[in-house]
Tab-separated table of C-alpha atoms and ligand atoms in Angstrom:
chain	number	residue	atom	x	y	z
A	113	UNK	CA	27.040	-14.998	-12.063
A	114	UNK	CA	23.931	-13.507	-10.431
A	115	UNK	CA	23.212	-9.836	-9.653
A	116	UNK	CA	22.894	-10.600	-5.919
A	117	UNK	CA	23.249	-13.576	-3.589
A	118	UNK	CA	19.833	-12.846	-2.120
A	119	UNK	CA	16.838	-10.833	-3.264
A	120	UNK	CA	14.140	-9.951	-0.737
A	121	UNK	CA	10.705	-8.885	-1.983
A	122	UNK	CA	8.986	-6.652	0.572
A	123	UNK	CA	10.567	-4.414	3.215
A	124	UNK	CA	7.996	-4.973	5.953
A	125	UNK	CA	9.241	-6.137	9.352
A	126	UNK	CA	9.824	-9.719	8.196
A	127	UNK	CA	11.601	-8.949	4.906
A	128	UNK	CA	13.861	-6.368	6.580
A	129	UNK	CA	14.699	-8.778	9.414
A	130	UNK	CA	15.616	-11.585	7.010
A	131	UNK	CA	17.654	-9.179	4.829
A	132	UNK	CA	19.533	-7.936	7.906
A	133	UNK	CA	20.460	-11.474	9.029
A	134	UNK	CA	21.628	-12.422	5.534
A	135	UNK	CA	23.762	-9.276	5.130
A	136	UNK	CA	25.247	-9.922	8.564
A	137	UNK	CA	26.302	-13.358	7.369
A	138	UNK	CA	28.283	-11.642	4.605
A	139	UNK	CA	25.930	-11.995	1.617
A	140	UNK	CA	25.202	-9.452	-1.073
A	141	UNK	CA	21.522	-8.693	-0.461
A	142	UNK	CA	19.006	-6.468	-2.284
A	143	UNK	CA	15.576	-5.564	-0.906
A	144	UNK	CA	12.690	-4.317	-3.039
A	145	UNK	CA	9.571	-2.529	-1.860
A	146	UNK	CA	6.831	-0.930	-3.915
A	147	UNK	CA	6.446	1.850	-1.327
A	148	UNK	CA	8.770	4.789	-0.977
A	149	UNK	CA	7.903	5.359	2.702
A	150	UNK	CA	8.576	2.200	4.676
A	151	UNK	CA	5.975	1.254	7.287
A	152	UNK	CA	3.296	3.606	6.010
A	153	UNK	CA	0.369	3.548	6.151
A	154	UNK	CA	0.026	1.898	9.578
A	155	UNK	CA	-1.776	-1.445	9.320
A	156	UNK	CA	-1.226	-2.930	12.747
A	157	UNK	CA	-2.312	-2.663	16.369
A	158	UNK	CA	1.378	-2.910	17.235
A	159	UNK	CA	0.979	-5.141	20.250
A	160	UNK	CA	3.639	-7.777	20.881
A	161	UNK	CA	4.266	-9.915	23.931
A	162	UNK	CA	7.544	-9.411	25.767
A	163	UNK	CA	8.631	-12.704	24.104
A	164	UNK	CA	9.823	-10.396	21.315
A	165	UNK	CA	12.868	-9.831	23.547
A	166	UNK	CA	13.954	-13.408	22.810
A	167	UNK	CA	14.680	-12.515	19.180
A	168	UNK	CA	14.752	-8.731	18.855
A	169	UNK	CA	15.989	-5.746	20.797
A	170	UNK	CA	13.159	-3.254	20.528
A	171	UNK	CA	14.487	0.302	21.093
A	172	UNK	CA	12.735	2.017	24.042
A	173	UNK	CA	11.758	5.013	21.911
A	174	UNK	CA	9.655	2.769	19.655
A	175	UNK	CA	7.542	1.558	22.600
A	176	UNK	CA	4.421	3.693	23.125
A	177	UNK	CA	3.199	1.834	26.168
A	178	UNK	CA	3.798	-1.258	28.300
A	179	UNK	CA	0.746	-3.229	29.397
A	180	UNK	CA	0.268	-5.728	32.197
A	181	UNK	CA	-3.059	-7.294	31.341
A	182	UNK	CA	-6.321	-7.423	29.456
A	183	UNK	CA	-9.915	-6.720	30.385
A	184	UNK	CA	-12.007	-9.084	28.304
A	185	UNK	CA	-15.727	-8.383	28.035
A	186	UNK	CA	-18.586	-10.649	26.958
A	187	UNK	CA	-21.517	-9.098	25.043
A	188	UNK	CA	-23.400	-8.326	28.294
A	189	UNK	CA	-20.178	-6.801	29.731
A	190	UNK	CA	-19.274	-9.666	32.064
A	191	UNK	CA	-15.594	-9.050	32.733
A	192	UNK	CA	-12.610	-11.381	32.863
A	193	UNK	CA	-9.571	-9.465	34.027
A	194	UNK	CA	-6.289	-11.218	33.357
A	195	UNK	CA	-3.109	-9.559	34.515
A	196	UNK	CA	0.397	-10.037	35.782
A	197	UNK	CA	2.541	-7.909	38.092
A	198	UNK	CA	5.048	-7.286	35.339
A	199	UNK	CA	4.789	-6.008	31.762
A	200	UNK	CA	3.340	-8.672	29.459
A	201	UNK	CA	3.213	-6.769	26.187
A	202	UNK	CA	4.558	-3.725	24.419
A	203	UNK	CA	2.503	-1.388	22.304
A	204	UNK	CA	4.826	-0.414	19.486
A	205	UNK	CA	4.970	2.572	17.236
A	206	UNK	CA	4.682	0.174	14.336
A	207	UNK	CA	5.552	2.698	11.622
A	208	UNK	CA	8.859	3.482	13.322
A	209	UNK	CA	9.451	-0.182	14.135
A	210	UNK	CA	9.340	-0.987	10.390
A	211	UNK	CA	11.608	1.986	9.618
A	212	UNK	CA	14.030	0.897	12.346
A	213	UNK	CA	14.246	-2.688	10.998
A	214	UNK	CA	14.701	-1.398	7.447
A	215	UNK	CA	17.465	1.022	8.498
A	216	UNK	CA	19.175	-1.774	10.441
A	217	UNK	CA	19.235	-3.848	7.230
A	218	UNK	CA	20.706	-0.913	5.254
A	219	UNK	CA	23.339	-0.375	7.944
A	220	UNK	CA	24.311	-4.040	7.545
A	221	UNK	CA	24.939	-3.390	3.833
A	222	UNK	CA	21.640	-4.321	2.140
A	223	UNK	CA	20.975	-2.505	-1.176
A	224	UNK	CA	17.506	-0.886	-1.190
A	225	UNK	CA	15.173	-0.494	-4.163
A	226	UNK	CA	12.245	1.664	-3.050
A	227	UNK	CA	9.221	2.534	-5.191
A	228	UNK	CA	10.078	-0.727	-6.993
A	229	UNK	CA	7.120	-3.035	-7.346
A	230	UNK	CA	8.146	-6.584	-8.154
A	231	UNK	CA	5.881	-7.639	-10.991
A	232	UNK	CA	6.923	-11.253	-11.211
A	233	UNK	CA	9.056	-13.815	-9.403
A	234	UNK	CA	10.383	-16.454	-11.788
A	235	UNK	CA	10.458	-19.606	-9.670
A	236	UNK	CA	12.289	-21.681	-12.267
A	237	UNK	CA	15.162	-19.235	-12.868
A	238	UNK	CA	15.374	-17.408	-9.495
A	239	UNK	CA	14.790	-14.067	-11.159
A	240	UNK	CA	12.543	-11.072	-10.455
A	241	UNK	CA	11.050	-8.531	-12.804
A	242	UNK	CA	10.331	-4.884	-11.965
A	243	UNK	CA	8.893	-2.233	-14.305
A	244	UNK	CA	12.280	-1.357	-15.761
A	245	UNK	CA	14.587	-4.320	-15.123
A	246	UNK	CA	15.161	-7.956	-14.221
A	247	UNK	CA	17.476	-9.125	-11.436
A	248	UNK	CA	18.879	-12.566	-10.693
A	249	UNK	CA	19.984	-14.082	-7.384
A	250	UNK	CA	20.737	-17.433	-5.778
A	251	UNK	CA	17.822	-17.165	-3.332
A	252	UNK	CA	14.636	-15.101	-3.435
A	253	UNK	CA	12.770	-14.501	-0.176
A	254	UNK	CA	9.246	-13.227	-0.688
A	255	UNK	CA	7.911	-11.266	2.298
A	256	UNK	CA	5.374	-9.164	0.447
A	257	UNK	CA	2.534	-9.438	2.958
A	258	UNK	CA	-0.872	-11.139	2.972
A	259	UNK	CA	-1.578	-10.801	-0.757
A	260	UNK	CA	1.252	-12.479	-2.630
A	261	UNK	CA	1.187	-13.549	-6.270
A	262	UNK	CA	4.238	-15.753	-5.621
A	263	UNK	CA	2.355	-17.596	-2.901
A	264	UNK	CA	-0.472	-18.148	-5.408
A	265	UNK	CA	2.016	-19.444	-7.982
A	266	UNK	CA	3.431	-21.892	-5.448
A	267	UNK	CA	-0.020	-22.959	-4.266
A	268	UNK	CA	-2.330	-22.866	-7.286
A	269	UNK	CA	-4.762	-25.310	-5.670
A	270	UNK	CA	-5.175	-23.353	-2.401
A	271	UNK	CA	-7.657	-20.563	-1.870
A	272	UNK	CA	-5.895	-17.581	-0.270
A	273	UNK	CA	-7.946	-16.892	2.830
A	274	UNK	CA	-7.777	-13.734	4.898
A	275	UNK	CA	-9.630	-11.977	7.698
A	276	UNK	CA	-10.827	-8.430	7.293
A	277	UNK	CA	-9.145	-6.016	9.716
A	278	UNK	CA	-10.001	-2.412	10.391
A	279	UNK	CA	-8.551	0.031	12.864
A	280	UNK	CA	-9.021	3.646	13.946
A	281	UNK	CA	-6.585	5.708	15.971
A	282	UNK	CA	-8.871	7.750	18.229
A	283	UNK	CA	-8.493	10.520	20.748
A	284	UNK	CA	-10.488	9.508	23.790
A	285	UNK	CA	-11.103	10.490	27.381
A	286	UNK	CA	-8.448	9.692	29.985
A	287	UNK	CA	-7.983	5.932	30.027
A	288	UNK	CA	-6.410	3.050	31.958
A	289	UNK	CA	-2.894	2.599	30.516
A	290	UNK	CA	-2.130	-0.810	32.050
A	291	UNK	CA	-4.747	-2.927	30.321
A	292	UNK	CA	-5.894	-3.528	26.797
A	293	UNK	CA	-9.627	-3.999	26.367
A	294	UNK	CA	-10.933	-6.897	24.303
A	295	UNK	CA	-14.572	-7.485	23.430
A	296	UNK	CA	-16.191	-10.553	21.906
A	297	UNK	CA	-19.451	-10.448	19.983
A	298	UNK	CA	-21.178	-12.984	17.819
A	299	UNK	CA	-21.061	-10.518	14.887
A	300	UNK	CA	-17.230	-10.448	14.872
A	301	UNK	CA	-16.516	-14.142	15.140
A	302	UNK	CA	-14.044	-15.693	15.090
A	303	UNK	CA	-12.325	-12.337	15.638
A	304	UNK	CA	-12.685	-9.749	18.390
A	305	UNK	CA	-12.527	-6.028	19.051
A	306	UNK	CA	-9.540	-4.335	20.719
A	307	UNK	CA	-8.885	-1.023	22.449
A	308	UNK	CA	-5.183	-0.455	22.977
A	309	UNK	CA	-3.999	2.543	24.996
A	310	UNK	CA	-1.192	4.499	23.330
A	311	UNK	CA	-1.151	7.534	25.590
A	312	UNK	CA	-3.498	8.782	28.338
A	313	UNK	CA	-5.928	10.035	25.712
A	314	UNK	CA	-5.104	8.176	22.515
A	315	UNK	CA	-5.974	4.584	21.615
A	316	UNK	CA	-6.053	2.112	18.753
A	317	UNK	CA	-9.559	0.807	18.310
A	318	UNK	CA	-9.818	-2.084	15.892
A	319	UNK	CA	-11.161	-5.494	15.074
A	320	UNK	CA	-10.681	-8.472	12.833
A	321	UNK	CA	-13.503	-10.574	11.511
A	322	UNK	CA	-14.707	-12.854	8.747
A	323	UNK	CA	-17.410	-10.294	7.986
A	324	UNK	CA	-17.546	-7.392	5.531
A	325	UNK	CA	-15.743	-4.036	5.959
A	326	UNK	CA	-18.982	-2.082	6.055
A	327	UNK	CA	-20.355	-4.088	9.012
A	328	UNK	CA	-16.975	-3.946	10.745
A	329	UNK	CA	-16.910	-0.178	10.328
A	330	UNK	CA	-20.352	0.145	11.930
A	331	UNK	CA	-19.285	-2.004	14.873
A	332	UNK	CA	-16.252	0.216	15.458
A	333	UNK	CA	-18.347	3.384	15.274
A	334	UNK	CA	-20.713	1.883	17.877
A	335	UNK	CA	-17.772	1.040	20.140
A	336	UNK	CA	-16.636	4.679	20.336
A	337	UNK	CA	-17.575	6.931	23.229
A	338	UNK	CA	-19.583	10.062	22.391
A	339	UNK	CA	-16.584	12.391	22.743
A	340	UNK	CA	-14.045	10.168	20.936
A	341	UNK	CA	-12.619	11.490	17.676
A	342	UNK	CA	-11.120	9.494	14.830
A	343	UNK	CA	-7.586	10.673	14.013
A	344	UNK	CA	-6.712	8.004	11.448
A	345	UNK	CA	-8.472	5.071	9.853
A	346	UNK	CA	-6.817	2.013	8.317
A	347	UNK	CA	-7.918	-1.247	6.812
A	348	UNK	CA	-5.880	-4.384	6.244
A	349	UNK	CA	-5.917	-8.134	5.796
A	350	UNK	CA	-4.808	-10.888	8.147
A	351	UNK	CA	-3.937	-14.201	6.460
A	352	UNK	CA	-5.400	-17.430	7.789
A	353	UNK	CA	-2.851	-20.022	8.792
A	354	UNK	CA	-2.881	-23.043	6.482
A	355	UNK	CA	-0.695	-26.033	7.297
A	356	UNK	CA	-0.909	-27.237	3.685
A	357	UNK	CA	0.575	-24.090	2.237
A	358	UNK	CA	3.802	-24.656	0.359
A	359	UNK	CA	6.452	-22.078	1.300
A	360	UNK	CA	9.490	-23.294	-0.649
A	361	UNK	CA	9.791	-23.841	-4.380
A	362	UNK	CA	13.239	-24.378	-5.926
A	363	UNK	CA	15.295	-21.453	-4.585
A	364	UNK	CA	12.387	-19.206	-3.619
A	365	UNK	CA	10.932	-19.088	-0.109
A	366	UNK	CA	7.959	-17.334	1.463
A	367	UNK	CA	8.204	-15.775	4.920
A	368	UNK	CA	5.909	-13.746	7.198
A	369	UNK	CA	2.365	-12.959	6.088
A	370	UNK	CA	3.117	-14.248	2.562
A	371	UNK	CA	3.644	-17.667	4.185
A	372	UNK	CA	0.534	-17.162	6.412
A	373	UNK	CA	2.845	-17.348	9.439
A	374	UNK	CA	0.358	-15.823	11.833
A	375	UNK	CA	-1.304	-16.857	15.111
A	376	UNK	CA	-4.873	-17.952	14.313
A	377	UNK	CA	-6.559	-16.717	17.498
A	378	UNK	CA	-5.000	-13.265	17.745
A	379	UNK	CA	-3.916	-12.451	14.174
A	380	UNK	CA	-0.469	-11.531	15.530
A	381	UNK	CA	2.336	-12.000	13.017
A	382	UNK	CA	5.274	-9.961	14.310
A	383	UNK	CA	6.831	-12.534	16.623
A	384	UNK	CA	6.214	-15.584	14.415
A	385	UNK	CA	7.507	-13.603	11.423
A	386	UNK	CA	10.616	-12.506	13.286
A	387	UNK	CA	11.330	-16.092	14.424
A	388	UNK	CA	10.813	-17.434	10.920
A	389	UNK	CA	12.999	-14.730	9.331
A	390	UNK	CA	15.797	-15.891	11.598
A	391	UNK	CA	15.205	-19.597	10.874
A	392	UNK	CA	14.985	-18.933	7.120
A	393	UNK	CA	18.270	-16.985	7.241
A	394	UNK	CA	20.054	-19.864	8.986
A	395	UNK	CA	18.816	-22.365	6.384
A	396	UNK	CA	19.548	-19.963	3.509
A	397	UNK	CA	23.109	-19.591	4.779
A	398	UNK	CA	23.566	-23.384	4.700
A	399	UNK	CA	21.995	-23.574	1.271
A	400	UNK	CA	24.346	-20.929	-0.135
A	401	UNK	CA	27.415	-22.467	1.490
A	402	UNK	CA	26.694	-26.032	0.380
A	403	UNK	CA	24.830	-25.154	-2.786
A	404	UNK	CA	22.089	-27.587	-1.770
A	405	UNK	CA	18.452	-26.609	-1.840
A	406	UNK	CA	17.470	-29.296	0.702
A	407	UNK	CA	18.294	-26.754	3.420
A	408	UNK	CA	15.440	-24.565	2.225
A	409	UNK	CA	13.104	-27.531	2.556
A	410	UNK	CA	14.431	-27.904	6.108
A	411	UNK	CA	13.146	-24.371	6.729
A	412	UNK	CA	9.657	-25.476	5.673
A	413	UNK	CA	9.802	-28.680	7.756
A	414	UNK	CA	11.118	-26.997	10.898
A	415	UNK	CA	8.507	-24.255	10.626
A	416	UNK	CA	5.767	-26.903	10.607
A	417	UNK	CA	7.388	-28.797	13.468
A	418	UNK	CA	7.491	-25.658	15.553
A	419	UNK	CA	4.040	-24.215	14.889
A	420	UNK	CA	1.581	-26.799	13.491
A	421	UNK	CA	0.639	-28.262	16.867
A	422	UNK	CA	-0.009	-24.893	18.523
A	423	UNK	CA	-1.761	-23.337	15.536
A	424	UNK	CA	-3.965	-26.401	15.000
A	425	UNK	CA	-5.116	-26.179	18.637
A	426	UNK	CA	-5.803	-22.454	18.188
A	427	UNK	CA	-7.806	-23.181	15.038
A	428	UNK	CA	-9.837	-25.782	16.956
A	429	UNK	CA	-10.687	-23.173	19.573
A	430	UNK	CA	-11.635	-20.775	16.794
A	431	UNK	CA	-13.863	-23.445	15.247
A	432	UNK	CA	-15.785	-23.742	18.525
A	433	UNK	CA	-16.009	-20.028	19.158
A	434	UNK	CA	-17.342	-19.428	15.657
A	435	UNK	CA	-20.550	-21.276	16.514
A	436	UNK	CA	-21.343	-19.477	19.777
A	437	UNK	CA	-24.153	-16.980	20.198
A	438	UNK	CA	-23.965	-13.866	22.391
A	439	UNK	CA	-25.970	-15.744	25.054
A	440	UNK	CA	-23.429	-18.583	24.927
A	441	UNK	CA	-20.612	-16.100	25.502
A	442	UNK	CA	-22.419	-14.488	28.413
A	443	UNK	CA	-23.005	-17.909	29.987
A	444	UNK	CA	-19.371	-18.938	29.450
A	445	UNK	CA	-17.953	-15.716	30.889
A	446	UNK	CA	-20.209	-16.061	33.943
A	447	UNK	CA	-19.017	-19.660	34.438
A	448	UNK	CA	-15.397	-18.645	33.990
A	449	UNK	CA	-15.798	-15.759	36.422
A	450	UNK	CA	-17.482	-18.019	38.992
A	451	UNK	CA	-14.577	-20.468	38.843
A	452	UNK	CA	-11.943	-17.732	39.117
A	453	UNK	CA	-10.598	-18.606	35.725
A	454	UNK	CA	-9.092	-15.130	35.362
A	455	UNK	CA	-6.538	-16.223	37.960
A	456	UNK	CA	-5.685	-19.381	35.980
A	457	UNK	CA	-5.442	-17.408	32.753
A	458	UNK	CA	-3.215	-14.859	34.488
A	459	UNK	CA	-0.917	-17.678	35.559
A	460	UNK	CA	-0.888	-19.908	32.462
A	461	UNK	CA	-2.079	-17.592	29.701
A	462	UNK	CA	0.411	-16.448	27.120
A	463	UNK	CA	-0.297	-14.256	24.110
A	464	UNK	CA	1.756	-16.504	21.853
A	465	UNK	CA	1.003	-20.074	22.949
A	466	UNK	CA	-2.411	-21.092	24.191
A	467	UNK	CA	-1.942	-24.868	24.602
A	468	UNK	CA	-0.578	-24.668	28.200
A	469	UNK	CA	-3.705	-22.755	29.258
A	470	UNK	CA	-6.062	-25.129	27.417
A	471	UNK	CA	-4.386	-28.081	29.149
A	472	UNK	CA	-4.925	-26.439	32.539
A	473	UNK	CA	-8.578	-25.725	31.804
A	474	UNK	CA	-9.116	-29.343	30.782
A	475	UNK	CA	-7.110	-30.720	33.704
A	476	UNK	CA	-9.084	-28.692	36.229
A	477	UNK	CA	-12.388	-29.770	34.684
A	478	UNK	CA	-13.338	-26.200	33.814
A	479	UNK	CA	-14.000	-27.098	30.186
A	480	UNK	CA	-16.652	-29.539	31.436
A	481	UNK	CA	-18.465	-26.706	33.211
A	482	UNK	CA	-18.868	-25.120	29.768
A	483	UNK	CA	-20.063	-28.397	28.238
A	484	UNK	CA	-23.617	-27.402	27.384
A	485	UNK	CA	-22.168	-24.730	25.147
A	486	UNK	CA	-19.086	-26.452	23.795
A	487	UNK	CA	-20.377	-29.984	23.206
A	488	UNK	CA	-18.676	-33.299	23.841
A	489	UNK	CA	-17.479	-33.868	20.269
A	490	UNK	CA	-15.800	-30.459	20.153
A	491	UNK	CA	-14.203	-30.999	23.528
A	492	UNK	CA	-12.746	-34.306	22.313
A	493	UNK	CA	-11.253	-32.493	19.325
A	494	UNK	CA	-9.496	-30.000	21.584
A	495	UNK	CA	-8.275	-32.818	23.804
A	496	UNK	CA	-6.854	-34.721	20.822
A	497	UNK	CA	-5.028	-31.658	19.513
A	498	UNK	CA	-3.181	-30.979	22.791
B	687	LIG	C1	-5.227	-4.147	11.447
B	687	LIG	C2	-4.103	-5.104	11.757
B	687	LIG	C3	-3.646	-5.190	13.072
B	687	LIG	C4	-2.596	-6.045	13.390
B	687	LIG	N1	-2.134	-6.066	14.670
B	687	LIG	C5	-1.082	-6.836	14.994
B	687	LIG	C6	-0.550	-6.800	16.316
B	687	LIG	O1	-1.019	-6.067	17.179
B	687	LIG	N2	0.517	-7.604	16.603
B	687	LIG	C7	1.080	-8.422	15.654
B	687	LIG	O2	2.027	-9.162	15.985
B	687	LIG	N3	0.607	-8.459	14.394
B	687	LIG	C8	-0.452	-7.680	14.031
B	687	LIG	N4	-0.917	-7.693	12.742
B	687	LIG	C9	-0.248	-8.547	11.764
B	687	LIG	C10	1.086	-7.906	11.315
B	687	LIG	O3	0.856	-6.567	10.913
B	687	LIG	C11	1.690	-8.719	10.153
B	687	LIG	O4	1.784	-10.068	10.548
B	687	LIG	C12	3.068	-8.177	9.759
B	687	LIG	O5	2.974	-6.893	9.218
B	687	LIG	C13	3.694	-9.113	8.729
B	687	LIG	O6	4.876	-8.542	8.249
B	687	LIG	P1	5.414	-8.875	6.775
B	687	LIG	O7	6.749	-8.219	6.694
B	687	LIG	O8	5.296	-10.326	6.506
B	687	LIG	O9	4.371	-8.178	5.780
B	687	LIG	P2	3.947	-6.647	5.624
B	687	LIG	O10	4.084	-5.909	6.887
B	687	LIG	O11	2.619	-6.674	4.960
B	687	LIG	O12	5.018	-6.048	4.595
B	687	LIG	C14	5.004	-6.409	3.242
B	687	LIG	C15	5.807	-5.383	2.450
B	687	LIG	O13	5.897	-5.851	1.096
B	687	LIG	C16	5.684	-4.771	0.207
B	687	LIG	N5	5.180	-5.335	-1.053
B	687	LIG	C17	4.002	-5.973	-1.262
B	687	LIG	N6	3.921	-6.397	-2.534
B	687	LIG	C18	5.058	-6.001	-3.159
B	687	LIG	C19	5.565	-6.136	-4.483
B	687	LIG	N7	4.890	-6.778	-5.450
B	687	LIG	N8	6.774	-5.610	-4.782
B	687	LIG	C20	7.498	-4.944	-3.829
B	687	LIG	N9	7.063	-4.788	-2.554
B	687	LIG	C21	5.867	-5.320	-2.210
B	687	LIG	C22	4.674	-3.878	0.951
B	687	LIG	O14	4.750	-2.542	0.468
B	687	LIG	C23	5.148	-4.008	2.396
B	687	LIG	O15	6.087	-3.027	2.724
B	687	LIG	C24	-1.988	-6.861	12.383
B	687	LIG	C25	-2.468	-6.800	11.073
B	687	LIG	C26	-3.506	-5.926	10.751
B	687	LIG	C27	-3.998	-5.866	9.318
């Protein structure tokens, strides 16, 4: 007899979503989080494409803003403006989104343990240890974010790799509410800088990079207008996708950031995490019904089937971008502008999947216009990965 059918470690968006699905299927579920205030502090830009509607119903009151496009600037401020007539992304109040998902899990019957840091996950005996107790279950789902000791235990040979992320909430002068602003610089590569409008005069200004926090902080300070004021400042980590990462061991699974389930080019993890929480819950249900752990391995295999191709292509693009100088970016943006690529991106671009757009750019020969900067060998690599 175990204490619970399912134990979830981490009540972030992914852990709460998985816990909710499992409780809805009739299981006795417990969720543990080391925090006592779910969702805080904010560590997210909170932008999700409207594809979120395919898996989640986001309450209107949690949406700060709806955006239709992006203004993307090269270092010399050459602009690519990609946009659609309809909303393409929501800017969420991420703190309340996490609280909403957590409350939904509690309403479905999940037992919460707040201020309860899980000190160890015993992979052999499906058991967790907190400061004052141990708890057993038939499945443990670890959704404890980008730094996970269970992930390390499952993958002793892999180096846990993360990007540095830093974000300010700033009060700013009246701004365009329909577009996010993205800026690329050699110093940030392979990341970028974002300005996301929350209200007329409030924005999230942030970046992710392979560089150090101190440099990132200076870049953000430089990106502020003279009259802007910092309201809040947050730092965080974004895991790097790794196709070799093991995410199932006996009856323990990793989901969300702990599994590095994150889009390489944008660092977005909310939609992938939500999709994988659902998939993991379906496979966990089968595992519990049939008492056969092969269903958990199906979760791992189906995850790879669904995302490896897309994420590999995104990593290839990142590999190319990483080597470009500011002059290269300026040249590329000018070429892209000249060939009206903003229109093609507006039509084929998608925040979540970039392969359809890459195919179009190759098909129309636009990649070849960028050849001096990209190089034939690199171009062949992209081609092969599509
Ligand atoms: C600056 C920044 C901006 C981002 N912007 C976006 C964006 O705009 N759009 C997007 O889609 N994604 C974005 N992301 C990524 C997104 O925030 C993550 O992918 C998402 O939070 C993953 O959710 P999760 O539930 O897996 O992990 P988390 O949200 O990290 O939640 C993990 C939870 O586990 C708890 N926990 C950790 N260790 C333990 C332990 N030992 N015991 C008990 N509890 C524990 C933590 O307290 C936390 O509540 C951003 C990330 C950063 C850092």
